[in-house]
CSV table of C-alpha atoms in Angstrom, one decimal:
chain,number,residue,atom,x,y,z
A,1,MET,CA,0.0,0.0,0.0
A,2,THR,CA,1.4,3.2,-1.0
A,3,ILE,CA,0.8,6.6,0.6
A,4,SER,CA,0.6,9.6,-1.5
A,5,PRO,CA,3.0,12.4,-0.8
A,6,SER,CA,0.2,14.9,-0.4
A,7,ARG,CA,-1.1,13.2,2.7
A,8,LEU,CA,2.3,13.2,4.2
A,9,ALA,CA,2.7,17.0,3.8
A,10,LYS,CA,-0.6,17.8,5.5
A,11,LYS,CA,-0.4,20.9,7.7
A,12,PRO,CA,-1.5,20.6,11.3
A,13,THR,CA,-4.7,22.3,12.2
A,14,LEU,CA,-4.6,25.4,14.5
A,15,PRO,CA,-6.9,25.8,17.4
A,16,ALA,CA,-9.9,28.0,16.9
A,17,GLN,CA,-9.6,31.6,17.9
A,18,PRO,CA,-12.0,32.7,20.6
A,19,LYS,CA,-14.5,35.4,19.7
A,20,THR,CA,-13.5,38.9,20.8
A,21,LEU,CA,-16.1,40.9,22.8
A,22,PRO,CA,-16.6,44.6,22.0
A,23,SER,CA,-14.5,46.9,24.3
A,24,ARG,CA,-16.3,48.8,27.1
A,25,PRO,CA,-14.9,51.7,29.2
A,26,LEU,CA,-13.8,50.7,32.6
A,27,ARG,CA,-15.6,52.2,35.6
A,28,LEU,CA,-14.0,52.2,39.0
A,29,TRP,CA,-16.2,51.6,42.0
A,30,GLN,CA,-16.3,54.5,44.5
A,31,ASP,CA,-18.1,54.8,47.8
A,32,GLU,CA,-20.1,58.0,47.2
A,33,SER,CA,-21.5,58.0,50.7
A,34,SER,CA,-18.0,58.7,52.3
A,35,GLN,CA,-16.9,61.3,49.7
A,36,LYS,CA,-16.8,64.9,51.0
A,37,GLU,CA,-17.2,68.1,49.1
A,38,VAL,CA,-13.9,69.8,48.2
A,39,ARG,CA,-13.8,73.5,49.3
A,40,ILE,CA,-11.3,76.2,50.2
A,41,GLU,CA,-10.9,77.0,53.9
A,42,ILE,CA,-11.0,80.8,54.4
A,43,LEU,CA,-10.2,81.0,58.1
A,44,PRO,CA,-6.6,79.7,57.9
A,45,LEU,CA,-6.0,82.1,55.1
A,46,ILE,CA,-7.3,85.0,57.2
A,47,ASP,CA,-5.0,84.0,60.1
A,48,VAL,CA,-2.0,83.9,57.8
A,49,ILE,CA,-2.8,87.3,56.3
A,50,PHE,CA,-3.2,88.9,59.7
A,51,CYS,CA,0.1,87.5,60.9
A,52,ILE,CA,1.9,88.9,57.9
A,53,LEU,CA,0.2,92.3,58.3
A,54,THR,CA,1.2,92.4,62.0
A,55,PHE,CA,4.8,91.6,61.2
A,56,PHE,CA,5.0,94.4,58.7
A,57,ILE,CA,3.3,96.9,61.1
A,58,LEU,CA,5.8,96.1,63.9
A,59,ALA,CA,8.7,96.3,61.5
A,60,ALA,CA,7.6,99.7,60.2
A,61,VAL,CA,7.1,101.0,63.8
A,62,GLY,CA,10.5,99.7,64.9
A,63,LEU,CA,12.2,101.4,62.0
A,64,SER,CA,10.5,104.8,62.5
A,65,ARG,CA,10.9,104.9,66.3
A,66,GLN,CA,13.8,106.9,67.7
A,67,GLN,CA,16.3,104.7,69.5
A,68,ALA,CA,17.4,106.2,72.9
A,69,ILE,CA,18.4,104.7,76.2
A,70,SER,CA,16.1,104.9,79.1
A,71,LEU,CA,16.9,108.1,81.1
A,72,ASN,CA,15.2,110.1,83.8
A,73,LEU,CA,14.7,113.3,81.9
A,74,PRO,CA,14.0,116.7,83.6
A,75,LYS,CA,10.4,118.0,83.4
A,76,ALA,CA,9.5,121.3,81.8
A,77,SER,CA,6.0,122.8,82.2
A,78,ASN,CA,6.1,124.8,79.0
A,79,ALA,CA,7.7,122.0,76.8
A,80,THR,CA,5.9,121.1,73.6
A,81,PRO,CA,6.4,117.8,71.8
A,82,GLN,CA,8.2,118.0,68.4
A,83,MET,CA,7.6,115.3,65.8
A,84,ARG,CA,10.3,115.5,63.1
A,85,GLU,CA,13.3,113.6,61.8
A,86,MET,CA,16.0,113.7,64.5
A,87,MET,CA,19.2,112.2,65.8
A,88,VAL,CA,19.0,111.2,69.4
A,89,VAL,CA,22.1,111.7,71.6
A,90,SER,CA,21.9,110.4,75.2
A,91,LEU,CA,23.9,111.3,78.2
A,92,ASP,CA,23.5,109.0,81.2
A,93,ASP,CA,24.2,109.6,84.9
A,94,LEU,CA,27.9,108.6,84.6
A,95,GLY,CA,28.6,111.0,81.7
A,96,GLN,CA,28.6,108.3,79.0
A,97,VAL,CA,27.4,109.5,75.6
A,98,TYR,CA,25.2,107.3,73.4
A,99,VAL,CA,24.1,107.7,69.8
A,100,GLU,CA,21.0,105.6,69.0
A,101,LYS,CA,21.7,103.3,72.1
A,102,GLN,CA,25.3,102.8,71.1
A,103,MET,CA,28.0,104.1,73.4
A,104,VAL,CA,30.5,106.4,71.7
A,105,THR,CA,33.5,108.5,72.6
A,106,ARG,CA,33.6,112.3,72.1
A,107,ASN,CA,35.5,111.9,68.8
A,108,GLN,CA,33.1,109.3,67.5
A,109,LEU,CA,30.2,111.6,68.5
A,110,ASN,CA,31.8,114.4,66.5
A,111,ASP,CA,32.1,112.2,63.4
A,112,ALA,CA,28.6,110.8,63.8
A,113,VAL,CA,27.1,114.3,64.1
A,114,LYS,CA,29.0,115.6,61.1
A,115,ASN,CA,27.8,112.7,58.9
A,116,TYR,CA,24.2,113.2,60.1
A,117,VAL,CA,24.2,116.9,59.3
A,118,GLN,CA,25.6,116.3,55.8
A,119,LEU,CA,23.0,113.5,55.0
A,120,ASN,CA,20.1,115.2,56.6
A,121,PRO,CA,20.1,119.0,56.0
A,122,SER,CA,16.6,119.5,57.5
A,123,GLY,CA,17.1,117.1,60.5
A,124,SER,CA,17.7,118.1,64.1
A,125,ILE,CA,19.8,116.8,66.9
A,126,VAL,CA,18.2,116.1,70.3
A,127,LEU,CA,20.2,115.6,73.5
A,128,HIS,CA,18.5,113.3,76.1
A,129,ALA,CA,20.4,114.3,79.3
A,130,SER,CA,19.7,112.6,82.6
A,131,ARG,CA,18.5,114.9,85.4
A,132,ASN,CA,21.2,113.4,87.6
A,133,VAL,CA,24.1,114.3,85.3
A,134,THR,CA,26.3,117.3,86.1
A,135,TYR,CA,25.7,120.7,84.6
A,136,ASN,CA,29.3,120.8,83.3
A,137,GLU,CA,28.9,117.6,81.3
A,138,VAL,CA,25.6,118.7,79.7
A,139,VAL,CA,27.1,122.0,78.7
A,140,GLU,CA,30.1,120.3,77.2
A,141,VAL,CA,28.1,118.0,75.0
A,142,LEU,CA,25.7,120.8,74.0
A,143,ASP,CA,28.6,122.9,73.0
A,144,LEU,CA,30.0,120.1,70.9
A,145,LEU,CA,26.6,119.5,69.2
A,146,LYS,CA,26.0,123.2,68.6
A,147,GLY,CA,29.4,123.6,67.1
A,148,ILE,CA,28.4,121.2,64.3
A,149,GLY,CA,24.6,121.5,64.1
A,150,GLY,CA,24.2,125.1,65.1
A,151,ASN,CA,20.6,126.0,65.8
A,152,ARG,CA,19.4,122.5,64.9
A,153,VAL,CA,20.3,121.2,68.4
A,154,ALA,CA,17.6,120.8,71.1
A,155,LEU,CA,17.4,119.5,74.7
A,156,ALA,CA,14.8,116.9,75.4
A,157,THR,CA,12.6,117.2,78.5
A,158,ARG,CA,9.4,115.6,79.8
A,159,THR,CA,6.2,117.6,79.3
A,160,GLY,CA,4.3,118.5,82.4
A,161,GLU,CA,1.3,120.5,83.5
A,162,LYS,CA,1.9,124.2,84.0
A,163,ASN,CA,2.0,125.3,87.6
A,164,SER,CA,-1.2,127.3,88.1
A,165,ASN,CA,-0.5,128.4,91.7
A,166,ASP,CA,0.2,132.1,91.9
A,167,SER,CA,1.1,134.0,95.1
A,168,SER,CA,-0.8,137.0,93.9
A,169,SER,CA,-4.1,135.1,93.4
A,170,LEU,CA,-5.1,132.7,96.2
A,171,THR,CA,-8.4,130.9,96.6
A,172,PRO,CA,-10.0,129.6,99.8
A,173,ALA,CA,-9.0,126.2,101.0
A,174,PRO,CA,-11.8,123.6,101.1
A,175,ASN,CA,-13.7,123.2,104.3
A,176,GLN,CA,-12.3,126.5,105.6
A,177,GLN,CA,-14.6,129.3,107.1
A,178,ASN,CA,-14.2,133.0,106.3
A,179,PHE,CA,-13.2,135.3,109.2
A,180,SER,CA,-12.5,138.9,109.8
A,181,ASN,CA,-8.8,139.4,109.3
A,182,PRO,CA,-7.2,141.9,111.7
A,183,TYR,CA,-3.8,141.7,109.8
A,184,ASN,CA,-5.2,143.0,106.5
A,185,ASN,CA,-3.0,140.8,104.5
A,186,ASN,CA,-5.6,138.4,103.0
A,187,PRO,CA,-9.3,139.0,103.5
A,188,VAL,CA,-10.3,135.4,102.8
A,189,THR,CA,-7.9,132.9,104.4
A,190,SER,CA,-6.1,132.9,107.7
A,191,PRO,CA,-2.4,133.8,107.9
A,192,TYR,CA,-2.0,130.7,110.1
A,193,PRO,CA,-3.8,127.9,108.3
A,194,TYR,CA,-3.0,125.4,111.2
A,195,LEU,CA,-5.2,127.5,113.6
A,196,PRO,CA,-9.0,127.4,113.6
A,197,ALA,CA,-10.8,130.2,111.9
A,198,ASN,CA,-12.4,133.0,114.0
A,199,PRO,CA,-16.2,132.7,113.8
A,200,PHE,CA,-16.7,136.0,115.7
A,201,ASN,CA,-16.5,139.6,114.4
A,202,ASN,CA,-13.8,142.1,115.1
A,203,SER,CA,-15.2,143.2,118.5
A,204,GLN,CA,-15.3,139.6,120.0
A,205,PRO,CA,-11.9,137.8,120.1
A,206,ASN,CA,-11.7,134.1,119.4
A,207,PRO,CA,-11.3,132.2,122.7
A,208,ASN,CA,-9.4,129.4,121.0
A,209,LEU,CA,-6.6,131.7,120.0
A,210,LYS,CA,-3.8,132.7,122.3
A,211,GLN,CA,-3.5,136.3,123.2
A,212,GLN,CA,-1.1,138.0,120.8
A,213,PRO,CA,1.6,140.0,122.6
A,214,THR,CA,1.5,143.8,122.0
A,215,ILE,CA,4.5,146.0,121.6
A,216,ASN,CA,4.2,149.6,122.5
A,217,PRO,CA,6.4,152.0,120.5
């Protein structure tokens, strides 16, 4: 029995290809019950803005404030506050000189004042002298400053209320009675405020007062 060559060269059969299904978009499952609404929180932003604003305000105040050491300044009743660009020179109780809270010598003070006068033609120089410093040291520093700054030098004092008591114009003390004054020096108050007032007239002496000695010429 003979086999034909065509049968020997028969190709093997391939497995059948599965049918492809049409593609569909994938959809992820999400739990919509636990999902929150996305929003921008305003309160934290307001806190940050206020912090930045406070920082800039404090920085501006610190730059514009005059730097001077703490001294016990003398008080002047007629002093008026002056708000202008100025250079602060301080003189403490021991006679040490400071320029903007920095201790300097007399030569350094001279150079600093010269530089300030050249850079600030309209500025003024203010001396903060302690009330306990000697008069000679104040005059010495003022003379040095006026020699450079001229009329642009001022002396700092504390403002106070003007003294309204005048010896030529007296008012009755509270809870004090009027009496007839035999001394003719003040018709309202007694010349001896520690003694009781006389409730009687001129013809009746006060029994609480001691008899005044009389001197015959």
